[in-house]
Amino acid sequence: MFENPKIHNPQLRLLKNVSYTIPLYNHIIAQKHELYSLMYRTFVRPLVFKMNPENAHHLIAGAGQTLCRTPFLGKFLLKRYIDCNSSLNYKLFNVSFSNPIGIAAGFDKNASYTELLRLIGFGYTEYGSITAISSNGNPKPRLFRIPDDRG
């Protein structure tokens, strides 16, 4: 598959080298994703799942928000998740969306993570009702896990 017969034309030689490079690049990207997945399954998930769900939510969302404020990372996420597929753009009731994937009210009750949610690729975010006076909300525990569903 990776045989490289002698090619005398320089333009064809370059084209032949590119055809070998693309499968190699795809292989490297797949290996990188597998490494991230392994790190998540082995280290991150077990640590986070030992925490109280509400504390874990605030820790991870706060860390994501801090990372998104880093200029380089914010631009990287913007290119990777928002500018990646213009075929997902759509317009509804004269409002433009970058994609049809949104997040429901309740994840970010105080609208603290708006930039994070946008940069990781959500096309819209629902925040629920906004009031002049804040309220305590529902009693704790408000978040829970369902281990049988791996959630």
mmCIF file of C-alpha atoms in Angstrom:
data_model
loop_
_atom_site.group_PDB
_atom_site.id
_atom_site.type_symbol
_atom_site.label_atom_id
_atom_site.label_comp_id
_atom_site.label_asym_id
_atom_site.label_seq_id
_atom_site.Cartn_x
_atom_site.Cartn_y
_atom_site.Cartn_z
ATOM 1 C CA MET A 1 0.000 0.000 0.000
ATOM 2 C CA PHE A 2 2.813 2.427 0.818
ATOM 3 C CA GLU A 3 5.065 1.421 -2.086
ATOM 4 C CA ASN A 4 6.630 4.393 -3.807
ATOM 5 C CA PRO A 5 7.569 3.557 -7.390
ATOM 6 C CA LYS A 6 10.140 5.818 -9.025
ATOM 7 C CA ILE A 7 8.415 8.795 -10.577
ATOM 8 C CA HIS A 8 10.491 11.053 -12.795
ATOM 9 C CA ASN A 9 8.084 13.971 -13.247
ATOM 10 C CA PRO A 10 8.550 16.358 -10.220
ATOM 11 C CA GLN A 11 4.856 17.406 -10.177
ATOM 12 C CA LEU A 12 3.700 13.784 -10.152
ATOM 13 C CA ARG A 13 6.287 12.930 -7.492
ATOM 14 C CA LEU A 14 4.857 15.670 -5.242
ATOM 15 C CA LEU A 15 1.314 14.413 -5.853
ATOM 16 C CA LYS A 16 2.385 10.859 -4.997
ATOM 17 C CA ASN A 17 3.970 12.073 -1.718
ATOM 18 C CA VAL A 18 0.755 13.898 -0.774
ATOM 19 C CA SER A 19 -1.297 10.757 -1.368
ATOM 20 C CA TYR A 20 0.933 8.940 1.150
ATOM 21 C CA THR A 21 0.817 11.796 3.662
ATOM 22 C CA ILE A 22 -2.986 12.042 3.984
ATOM 23 C CA PRO A 23 -3.566 8.471 5.300
ATOM 24 C CA LEU A 24 -0.645 8.928 7.696
ATOM 25 C CA TYR A 25 -2.081 12.236 8.963
ATOM 26 C CA ASN A 26 -5.507 10.626 9.470
ATOM 27 C CA HIS A 27 -3.852 7.791 11.383
ATOM 28 C CA ILE A 28 -2.029 10.260 13.667
ATOM 29 C CA ILE A 29 -5.253 12.198 14.334
ATOM 30 C CA ALA A 30 -7.090 8.951 15.173
ATOM 31 C CA GLN A 31 -4.296 7.966 17.566
ATOM 32 C CA LYS A 32 -4.482 11.377 19.260
ATOM 33 C CA HIS A 33 -8.236 11.044 19.772
ATOM 34 C CA GLU A 34 -7.748 7.543 21.186
ATOM 35 C CA LEU A 35 -5.165 8.910 23.639
ATOM 36 C CA TYR A 36 -7.560 11.662 24.789
ATOM 37 C CA SER A 37 -10.332 9.102 25.187
ATOM 38 C CA LEU A 38 -8.054 6.832 27.206
ATOM 39 C CA MET A 39 -6.953 9.741 29.440
ATOM 40 C CA TYR A 40 -10.593 10.674 30.049
ATOM 41 C CA ARG A 41 -11.689 7.111 30.846
ATOM 42 C CA THR A 42 -8.650 6.347 33.008
ATOM 43 C CA PHE A 43 -8.032 9.583 34.921
ATOM 44 C CA VAL A 44 -10.567 12.381 34.475
ATOM 45 C CA ARG A 45 -13.861 10.483 34.691
ATOM 46 C CA PRO A 46 -12.957 8.418 37.791
ATOM 47 C CA LEU A 47 -11.770 11.551 39.644
ATOM 48 C CA VAL A 48 -14.786 13.639 38.690
ATOM 49 C CA PHE A 49 -17.207 10.814 39.518
ATOM 50 C CA LYS A 50 -15.811 10.639 43.070
ATOM 51 C CA MET A 51 -16.890 14.247 43.577
ATOM 52 C CA ASN A 52 -20.323 15.527 44.487
ATOM 53 C CA PRO A 53 -22.132 16.015 41.116
ATOM 54 C CA GLU A 54 -22.886 19.687 41.729
ATOM 55 C CA ASN A 55 -19.281 20.460 42.732
ATOM 56 C CA ALA A 56 -18.014 18.526 39.702
ATOM 57 C CA HIS A 57 -20.332 20.547 37.437
ATOM 58 C CA HIS A 58 -19.026 23.856 38.766
ATOM 59 C CA LEU A 59 -15.384 22.709 38.717
ATOM 60 C CA ILE A 60 -15.433 21.475 35.113
ATOM 61 C CA ALA A 61 -17.512 24.383 33.775
ATOM 62 C CA GLY A 62 -15.331 26.898 35.653
ATOM 63 C CA ALA A 63 -12.143 25.299 34.321
ATOM 64 C CA GLY A 64 -13.577 25.386 30.794
ATOM 65 C CA GLN A 65 -14.500 29.027 31.203
ATOM 66 C CA THR A 66 -10.982 29.868 32.388
ATOM 67 C CA LEU A 67 -9.415 27.985 29.464
ATOM 68 C CA CYS A 68 -11.660 29.767 26.971
ATOM 69 C CA ARG A 69 -10.379 33.112 28.213
ATOM 70 C CA THR A 70 -6.908 32.103 27.039
ATOM 71 C CA PRO A 71 -6.578 33.970 23.712
ATOM 72 C CA PHE A 72 -4.911 31.165 21.753
ATOM 73 C CA LEU A 73 -7.251 28.442 22.998
ATOM 74 C CA GLY A 74 -10.354 30.534 22.376
ATOM 75 C CA LYS A 75 -9.323 31.074 18.750
ATOM 76 C CA PHE A 76 -8.496 27.373 18.373
ATOM 77 C CA LEU A 77 -11.909 26.293 19.689
ATOM 78 C CA LEU A 78 -13.639 28.890 17.534
ATOM 79 C CA LYS A 79 -11.976 27.506 14.396
ATOM 80 C CA ARG A 80 -12.440 23.881 15.388
ATOM 81 C CA TYR A 81 -16.069 23.872 16.488
ATOM 82 C CA ILE A 82 -17.777 26.912 15.014
ATOM 83 C CA ASP A 83 -16.151 27.604 11.674
ATOM 84 C CA CYS A 84 -15.808 23.912 10.798
ATOM 85 C CA ASN A 85 -19.051 23.191 8.963
ATOM 86 C CA SER A 86 -21.044 25.993 7.392
ATOM 87 C CA SER A 87 -23.619 23.488 6.087
ATOM 88 C CA LEU A 88 -25.041 23.374 9.640
ATOM 89 C CA ASN A 89 -25.843 27.115 9.635
ATOM 90 C CA TYR A 90 -29.542 27.883 9.523
ATOM 91 C CA LYS A 91 -31.995 30.692 10.062
ATOM 92 C CA LEU A 92 -35.230 30.436 12.048
ATOM 93 C CA PHE A 93 -37.638 33.318 12.607
ATOM 94 C CA ASN A 94 -34.995 35.655 11.158
ATOM 95 C CA VAL A 95 -32.413 34.550 13.769
ATOM 96 C CA SER A 96 -29.181 32.950 12.523
ATOM 97 C CA PHE A 97 -27.712 29.873 14.254
ATOM 98 C CA SER A 98 -24.299 28.302 13.646
ATOM 99 C CA ASN A 99 -25.789 24.802 14.074
ATOM 100 C CA PRO A 100 -28.948 23.079 15.373
ATOM 101 C CA ILE A 101 -27.341 21.743 18.580
ATOM 102 C CA GLY A 102 -28.271 23.662 21.720
ATOM 103 C CA ILE A 103 -28.156 23.227 25.463
ATOM 104 C CA ALA A 104 -31.231 23.390 27.671
ATOM 105 C CA ALA A 105 -31.927 25.746 30.529
ATOM 106 C CA GLY A 106 -30.543 24.544 33.831
ATOM 107 C CA PHE A 107 -26.972 23.807 32.813
ATOM 108 C CA ASP A 108 -25.932 27.440 33.249
ATOM 109 C CA LYS A 109 -28.534 28.996 35.527
ATOM 110 C CA ASN A 110 -26.687 32.309 35.934
ATOM 111 C CA ALA A 111 -25.513 32.663 32.307
ATOM 112 C CA SER A 112 -21.893 32.453 33.521
ATOM 113 C CA TYR A 113 -20.621 30.107 30.812
ATOM 114 C CA THR A 114 -21.976 31.764 27.673
ATOM 115 C CA GLU A 115 -18.572 32.080 25.982
ATOM 116 C CA LEU A 116 -17.558 28.519 26.903
ATOM 117 C CA LEU A 117 -20.763 27.039 25.472
ATOM 118 C CA ARG A 118 -20.370 29.026 22.256
ATOM 119 C CA LEU A 119 -16.707 28.086 21.822
ATOM 120 C CA ILE A 120 -17.258 24.358 22.341
ATOM 121 C CA GLY A 121 -19.806 24.351 19.568
ATOM 122 C CA PHE A 122 -23.338 24.875 20.835
ATOM 123 C CA GLY A 123 -25.465 26.699 18.275
ATOM 124 C CA TYR A 124 -27.704 28.210 20.944
ATOM 125 C CA THR A 125 -28.238 28.192 24.684
ATOM 126 C CA GLU A 126 -31.506 28.400 26.574
ATOM 127 C CA TYR A 127 -31.264 30.247 29.884
ATOM 128 C CA GLY A 128 -34.864 30.186 31.074
ATOM 129 C CA SER A 129 -36.538 33.109 32.770
ATOM 130 C CA ILE A 130 -34.591 36.131 33.979
ATOM 131 C CA THR A 131 -35.827 37.937 37.056
ATOM 132 C CA ALA A 132 -34.852 41.202 38.759
ATOM 133 C CA ILE A 133 -34.447 39.437 42.109
ATOM 134 C CA SER A 134 -32.452 36.234 42.376
ATOM 135 C CA SER A 135 -33.913 33.171 44.047
ATOM 136 C CA ASN A 136 -32.325 30.189 45.767
ATOM 137 C CA GLY A 137 -33.711 27.663 43.323
ATOM 138 C CA ASN A 138 -34.499 24.068 44.156
ATOM 139 C CA PRO A 139 -33.102 22.418 47.287
ATOM 140 C CA LYS A 140 -29.957 20.293 46.977
ATOM 141 C CA PRO A 141 -29.203 17.782 45.612
ATOM 142 C CA ARG A 142 -30.134 19.219 42.238
ATOM 143 C CA LEU A 143 -27.768 17.090 40.180
ATOM 144 C CA PHE A 144 -27.456 13.315 40.281
ATOM 145 C CA ARG A 145 -25.850 10.481 38.380
ATOM 146 C CA ILE A 146 -27.417 7.386 36.858
ATOM 147 C CA PRO A 147 -24.578 4.799 36.945
ATOM 148 C CA ASP A 148 -26.618 2.111 35.150
ATOM 149 C CA ASP A 149 -26.870 4.451 32.134
ATOM 150 C CA ARG A 150 -23.201 5.483 32.474
ATOM 151 C CA GLY A 151 -24.364 8.994 33.291
#
